[in-house]
PDB file of C-alpha atoms in Angstrom:
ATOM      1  CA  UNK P  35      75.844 145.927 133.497  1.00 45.00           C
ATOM      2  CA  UNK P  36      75.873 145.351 129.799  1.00 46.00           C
ATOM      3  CA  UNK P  37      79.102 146.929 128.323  1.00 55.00           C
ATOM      4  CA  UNK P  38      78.754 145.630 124.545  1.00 72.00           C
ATOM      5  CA  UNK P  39      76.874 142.993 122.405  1.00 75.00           C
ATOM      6  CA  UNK P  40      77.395 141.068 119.466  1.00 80.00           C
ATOM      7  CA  UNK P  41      75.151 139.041 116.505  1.00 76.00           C
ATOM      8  CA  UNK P  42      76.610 135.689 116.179  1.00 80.00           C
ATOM      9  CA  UNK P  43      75.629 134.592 113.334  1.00 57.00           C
ATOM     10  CA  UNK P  44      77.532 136.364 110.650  1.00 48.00           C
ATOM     11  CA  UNK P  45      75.781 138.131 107.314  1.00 47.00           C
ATOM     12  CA  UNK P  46      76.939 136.085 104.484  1.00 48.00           C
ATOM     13  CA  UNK P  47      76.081 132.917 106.630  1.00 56.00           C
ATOM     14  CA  UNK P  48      73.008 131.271 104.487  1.00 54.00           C
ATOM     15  CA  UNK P  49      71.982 128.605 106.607  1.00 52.00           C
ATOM     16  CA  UNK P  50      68.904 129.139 108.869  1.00 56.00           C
ATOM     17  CA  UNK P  51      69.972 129.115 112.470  1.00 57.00           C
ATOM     18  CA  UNK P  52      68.104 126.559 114.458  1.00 57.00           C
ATOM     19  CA  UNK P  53      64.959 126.629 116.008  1.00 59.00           C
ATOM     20  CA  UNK P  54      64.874 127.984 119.187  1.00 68.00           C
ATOM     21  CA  UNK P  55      64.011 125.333 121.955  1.00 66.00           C
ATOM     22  CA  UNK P  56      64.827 125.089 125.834  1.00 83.00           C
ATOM     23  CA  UNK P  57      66.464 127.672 127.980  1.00 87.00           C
ATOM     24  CA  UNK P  58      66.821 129.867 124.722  1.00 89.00           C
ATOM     25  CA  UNK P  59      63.380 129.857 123.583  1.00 91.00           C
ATOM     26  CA  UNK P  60      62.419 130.496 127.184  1.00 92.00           C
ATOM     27  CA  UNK P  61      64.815 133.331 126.623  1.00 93.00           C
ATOM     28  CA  UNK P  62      63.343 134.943 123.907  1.00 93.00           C
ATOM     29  CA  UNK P  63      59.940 134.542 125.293  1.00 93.00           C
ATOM     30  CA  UNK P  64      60.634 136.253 127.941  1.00 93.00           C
ATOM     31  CA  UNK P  65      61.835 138.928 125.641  1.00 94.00           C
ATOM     32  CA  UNK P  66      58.509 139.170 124.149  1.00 92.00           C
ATOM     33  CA  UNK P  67      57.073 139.538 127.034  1.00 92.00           C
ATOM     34  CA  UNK P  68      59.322 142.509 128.638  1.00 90.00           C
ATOM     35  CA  UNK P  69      58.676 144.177 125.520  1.00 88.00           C
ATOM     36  CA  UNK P  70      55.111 144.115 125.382  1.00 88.00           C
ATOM     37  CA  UNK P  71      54.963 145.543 128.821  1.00 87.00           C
ATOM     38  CA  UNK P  72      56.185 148.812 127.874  1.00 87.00           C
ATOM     39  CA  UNK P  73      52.537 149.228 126.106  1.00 84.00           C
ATOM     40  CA  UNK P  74      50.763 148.725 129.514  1.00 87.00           C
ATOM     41  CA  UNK P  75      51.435 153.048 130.036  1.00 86.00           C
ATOM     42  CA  UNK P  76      49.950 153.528 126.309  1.00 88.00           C
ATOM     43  CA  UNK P  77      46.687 154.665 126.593  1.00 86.00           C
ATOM     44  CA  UNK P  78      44.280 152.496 123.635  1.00 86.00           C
ATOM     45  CA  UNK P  79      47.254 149.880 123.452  1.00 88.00           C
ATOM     46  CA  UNK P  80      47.756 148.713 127.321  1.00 84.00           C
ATOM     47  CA  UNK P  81      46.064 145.479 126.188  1.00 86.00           C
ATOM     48  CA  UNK P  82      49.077 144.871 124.310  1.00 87.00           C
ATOM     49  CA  UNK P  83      50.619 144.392 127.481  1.00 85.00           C
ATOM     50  CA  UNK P  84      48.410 141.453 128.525  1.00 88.00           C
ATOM     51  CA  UNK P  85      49.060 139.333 125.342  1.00 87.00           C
ATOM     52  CA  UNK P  86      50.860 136.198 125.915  1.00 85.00           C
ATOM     53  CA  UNK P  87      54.168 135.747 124.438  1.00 82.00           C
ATOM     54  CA  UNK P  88      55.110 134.441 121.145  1.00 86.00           C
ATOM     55  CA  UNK P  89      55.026 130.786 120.348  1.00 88.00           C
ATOM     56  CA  UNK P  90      57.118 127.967 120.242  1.00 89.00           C
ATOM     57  CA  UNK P  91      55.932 127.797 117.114  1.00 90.00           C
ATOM     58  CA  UNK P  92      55.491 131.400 115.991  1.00 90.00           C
ATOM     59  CA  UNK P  93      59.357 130.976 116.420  1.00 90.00           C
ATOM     60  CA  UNK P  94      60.300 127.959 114.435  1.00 89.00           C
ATOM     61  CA  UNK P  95      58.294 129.210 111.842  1.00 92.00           C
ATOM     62  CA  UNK P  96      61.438 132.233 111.109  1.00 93.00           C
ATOM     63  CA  UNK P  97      64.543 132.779 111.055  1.00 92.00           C
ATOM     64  CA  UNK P  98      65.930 134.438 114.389  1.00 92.00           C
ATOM     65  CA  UNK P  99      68.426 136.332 114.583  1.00 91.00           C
ATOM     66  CA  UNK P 100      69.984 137.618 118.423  1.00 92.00           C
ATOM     67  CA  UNK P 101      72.148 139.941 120.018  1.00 93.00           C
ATOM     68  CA  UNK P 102      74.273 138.954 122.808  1.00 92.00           C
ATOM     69  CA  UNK P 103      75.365 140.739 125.545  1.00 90.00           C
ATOM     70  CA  UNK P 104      79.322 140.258 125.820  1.00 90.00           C
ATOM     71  CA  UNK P 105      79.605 140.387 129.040  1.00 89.00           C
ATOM     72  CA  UNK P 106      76.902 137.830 130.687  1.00 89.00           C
ATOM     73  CA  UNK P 107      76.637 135.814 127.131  1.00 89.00           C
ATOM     74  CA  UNK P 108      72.509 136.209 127.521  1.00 91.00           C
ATOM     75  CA  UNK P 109      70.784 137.134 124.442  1.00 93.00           C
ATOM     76  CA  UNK P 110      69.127 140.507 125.005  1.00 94.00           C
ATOM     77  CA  UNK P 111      67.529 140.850 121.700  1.00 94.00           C
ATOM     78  CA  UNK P 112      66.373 139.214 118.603  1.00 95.00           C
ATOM     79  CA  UNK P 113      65.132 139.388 115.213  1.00 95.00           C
ATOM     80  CA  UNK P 114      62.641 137.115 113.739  1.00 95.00           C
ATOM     81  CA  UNK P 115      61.972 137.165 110.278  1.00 96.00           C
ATOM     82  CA  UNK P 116      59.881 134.887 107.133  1.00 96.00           C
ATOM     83  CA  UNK P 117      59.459 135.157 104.061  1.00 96.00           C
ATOM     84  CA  UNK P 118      55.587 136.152 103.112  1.00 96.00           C
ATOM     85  CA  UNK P 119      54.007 137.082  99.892  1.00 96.00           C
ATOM     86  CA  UNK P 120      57.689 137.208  98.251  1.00 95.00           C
ATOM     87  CA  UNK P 121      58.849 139.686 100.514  1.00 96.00           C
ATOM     88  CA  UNK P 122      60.757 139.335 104.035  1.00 97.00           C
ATOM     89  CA  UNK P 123      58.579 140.061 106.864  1.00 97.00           C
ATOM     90  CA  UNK P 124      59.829 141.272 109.741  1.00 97.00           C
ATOM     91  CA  UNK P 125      57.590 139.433 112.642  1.00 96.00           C
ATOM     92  CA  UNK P 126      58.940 140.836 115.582  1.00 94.00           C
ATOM     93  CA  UNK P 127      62.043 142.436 116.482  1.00 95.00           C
ATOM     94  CA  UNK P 128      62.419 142.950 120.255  1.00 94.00           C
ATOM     95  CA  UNK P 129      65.253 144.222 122.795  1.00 94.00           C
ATOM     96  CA  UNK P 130      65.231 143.506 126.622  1.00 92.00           C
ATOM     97  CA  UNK P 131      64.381 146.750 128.544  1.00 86.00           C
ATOM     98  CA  UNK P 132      67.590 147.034 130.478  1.00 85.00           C
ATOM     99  CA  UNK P 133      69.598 146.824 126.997  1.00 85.00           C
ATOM    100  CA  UNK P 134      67.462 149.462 125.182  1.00 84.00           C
ATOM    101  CA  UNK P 135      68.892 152.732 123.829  1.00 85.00           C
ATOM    102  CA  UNK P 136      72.192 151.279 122.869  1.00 87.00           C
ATOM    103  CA  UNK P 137      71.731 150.291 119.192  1.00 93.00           C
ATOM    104  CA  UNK P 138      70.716 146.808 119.601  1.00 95.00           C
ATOM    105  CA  UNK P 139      67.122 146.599 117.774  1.00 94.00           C
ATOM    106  CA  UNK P 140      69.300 149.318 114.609  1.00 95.00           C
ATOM    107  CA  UNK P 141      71.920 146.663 114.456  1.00 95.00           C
ATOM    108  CA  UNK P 142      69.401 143.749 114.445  1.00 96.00           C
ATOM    109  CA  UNK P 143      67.180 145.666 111.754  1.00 97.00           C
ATOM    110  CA  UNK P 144      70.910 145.868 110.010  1.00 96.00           C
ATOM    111  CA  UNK P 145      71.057 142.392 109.926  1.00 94.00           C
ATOM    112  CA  UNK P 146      67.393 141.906 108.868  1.00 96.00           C
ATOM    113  CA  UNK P 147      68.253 143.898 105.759  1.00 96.00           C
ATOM    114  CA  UNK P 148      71.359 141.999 104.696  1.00 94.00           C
ATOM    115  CA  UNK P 149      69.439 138.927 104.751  1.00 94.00           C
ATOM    116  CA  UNK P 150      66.911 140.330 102.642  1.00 96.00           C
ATOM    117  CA  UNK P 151      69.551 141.059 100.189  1.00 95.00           C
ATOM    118  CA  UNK P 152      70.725 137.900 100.483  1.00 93.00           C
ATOM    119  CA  UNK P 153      67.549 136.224  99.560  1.00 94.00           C
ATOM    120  CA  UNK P 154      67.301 138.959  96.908  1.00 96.00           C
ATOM    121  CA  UNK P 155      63.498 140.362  98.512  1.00 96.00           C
ATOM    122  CA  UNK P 156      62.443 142.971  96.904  1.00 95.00           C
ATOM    123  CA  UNK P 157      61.253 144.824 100.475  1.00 95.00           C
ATOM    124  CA  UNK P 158      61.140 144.249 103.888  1.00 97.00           C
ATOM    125  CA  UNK P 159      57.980 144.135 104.944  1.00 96.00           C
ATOM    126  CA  UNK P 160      56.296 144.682 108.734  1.00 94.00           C
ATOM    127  CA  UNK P 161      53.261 145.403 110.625  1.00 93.00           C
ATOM    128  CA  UNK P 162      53.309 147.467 113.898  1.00 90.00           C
ATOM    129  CA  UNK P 163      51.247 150.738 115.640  1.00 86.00           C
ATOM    130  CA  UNK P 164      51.501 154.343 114.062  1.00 82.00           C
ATOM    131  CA  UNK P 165      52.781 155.431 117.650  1.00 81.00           C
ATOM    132  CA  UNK P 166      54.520 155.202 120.266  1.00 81.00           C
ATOM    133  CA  UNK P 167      58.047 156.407 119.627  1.00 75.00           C
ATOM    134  CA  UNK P 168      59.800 152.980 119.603  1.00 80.00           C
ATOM    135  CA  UNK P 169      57.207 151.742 116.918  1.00 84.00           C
ATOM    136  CA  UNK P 170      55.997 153.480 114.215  1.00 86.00           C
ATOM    137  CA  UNK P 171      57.961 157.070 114.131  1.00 90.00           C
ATOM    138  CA  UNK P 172      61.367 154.231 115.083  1.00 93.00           C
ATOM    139  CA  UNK P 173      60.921 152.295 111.540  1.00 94.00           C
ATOM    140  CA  UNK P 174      59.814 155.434 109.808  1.00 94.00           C
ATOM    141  CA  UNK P 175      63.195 157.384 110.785  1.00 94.00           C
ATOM    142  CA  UNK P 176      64.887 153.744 109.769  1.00 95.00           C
ATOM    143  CA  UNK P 177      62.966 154.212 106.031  1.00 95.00           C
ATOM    144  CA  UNK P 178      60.249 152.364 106.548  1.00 94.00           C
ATOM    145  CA  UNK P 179      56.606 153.906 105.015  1.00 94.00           C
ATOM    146  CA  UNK P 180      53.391 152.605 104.771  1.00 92.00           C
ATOM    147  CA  UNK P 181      52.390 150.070 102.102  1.00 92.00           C
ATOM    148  CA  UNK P 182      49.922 150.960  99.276  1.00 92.00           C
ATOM    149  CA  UNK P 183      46.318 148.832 100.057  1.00 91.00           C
ATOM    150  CA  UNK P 184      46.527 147.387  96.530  1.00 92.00           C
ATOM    151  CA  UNK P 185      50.430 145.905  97.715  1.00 91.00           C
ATOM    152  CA  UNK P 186      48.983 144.395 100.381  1.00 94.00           C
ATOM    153  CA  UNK P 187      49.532 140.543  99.967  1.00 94.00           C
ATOM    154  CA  UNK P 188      47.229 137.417 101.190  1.00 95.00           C
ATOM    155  CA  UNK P 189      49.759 136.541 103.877  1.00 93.00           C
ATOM    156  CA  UNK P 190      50.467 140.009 104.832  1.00 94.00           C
ATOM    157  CA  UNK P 191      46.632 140.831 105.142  1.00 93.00           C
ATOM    158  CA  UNK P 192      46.268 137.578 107.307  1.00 93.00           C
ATOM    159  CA  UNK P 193      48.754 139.180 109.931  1.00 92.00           C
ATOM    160  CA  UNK P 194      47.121 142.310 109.872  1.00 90.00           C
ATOM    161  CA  UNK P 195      43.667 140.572 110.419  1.00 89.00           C
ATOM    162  CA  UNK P 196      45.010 138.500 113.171  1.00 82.00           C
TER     163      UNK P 196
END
């Protein structure tokens, strides 16, 4: 049972954490994976639920950021971020199902937004679905609104094509 969690690495640290590889990329794979699951009882998204997980190389290409649980030391949650069009993007943000409803993805978004003040980005920038709850009505009740079309960067517009 997961009593707590923590981020290790701390906000004013400006060094990019490594690349995930072995048993921790597995980690956060699996992650990605859990997560997209919970789209299979959406109906028009359950495809989500059949797309693969991110990439090894989806992941070295960010910065990722993870919560720990404190009890079992497994990471139950991460943050992966890049920078895109001059803004931080927000690629994927993700929290294992079991640790879900206790503030983990809030206190990863937390962190997300202290590194883009670090970096000094003018916005935080992220594509996901207008519904369900944990998607769009989540980042809209976290501040998030919908970008103007003629904001809409190169890279950005990529993403939203892919």
């Amino acid at each position: 049972m997961m009593t707590g969690f923590h981020l290790p690495l701390p906000d004013g640290d400006d060094r990019r954490p490594d690349p995930p590889d072995g048993d921790r990329l597995a980690r956060l794979r699996f992650i990605s994976a859990q997560a997209r699951e919970r789209y299979r009882s959406v109906p028009g998204l359950a495809g989500v639920a059949d797309s693969p997980p991110l990439t090894e190389a989806r992941f070295a290409a960010c910065r990722v950021q993870v919560a720990v649980d404190d009890a079992s030391g497994e990471i139950v949650g991460f943050a992966a971020t890049r920078l895109l069009d001059g803004l931080l993007f927000l690629d994927n943000i993700s929290v294992e199902a079991g640790a879900s409803g206790r503030g983990i993805g809030t206190a990863l978004l937390d962190r997300v937004r202290a590194w883009a003040a670090r970096l000094n980005a003018p916005a935080i920038t992220l594509t996901t679905f207008r519904e369900p709850a944990w998607n769009g009505p989540w980042f809209r009740r976290h501040g998030f609104r919908p970008m103007p079309l003629d904001r809409i960067g190169p890279g950005l517009r990529a993403v939203m094509d892919r």
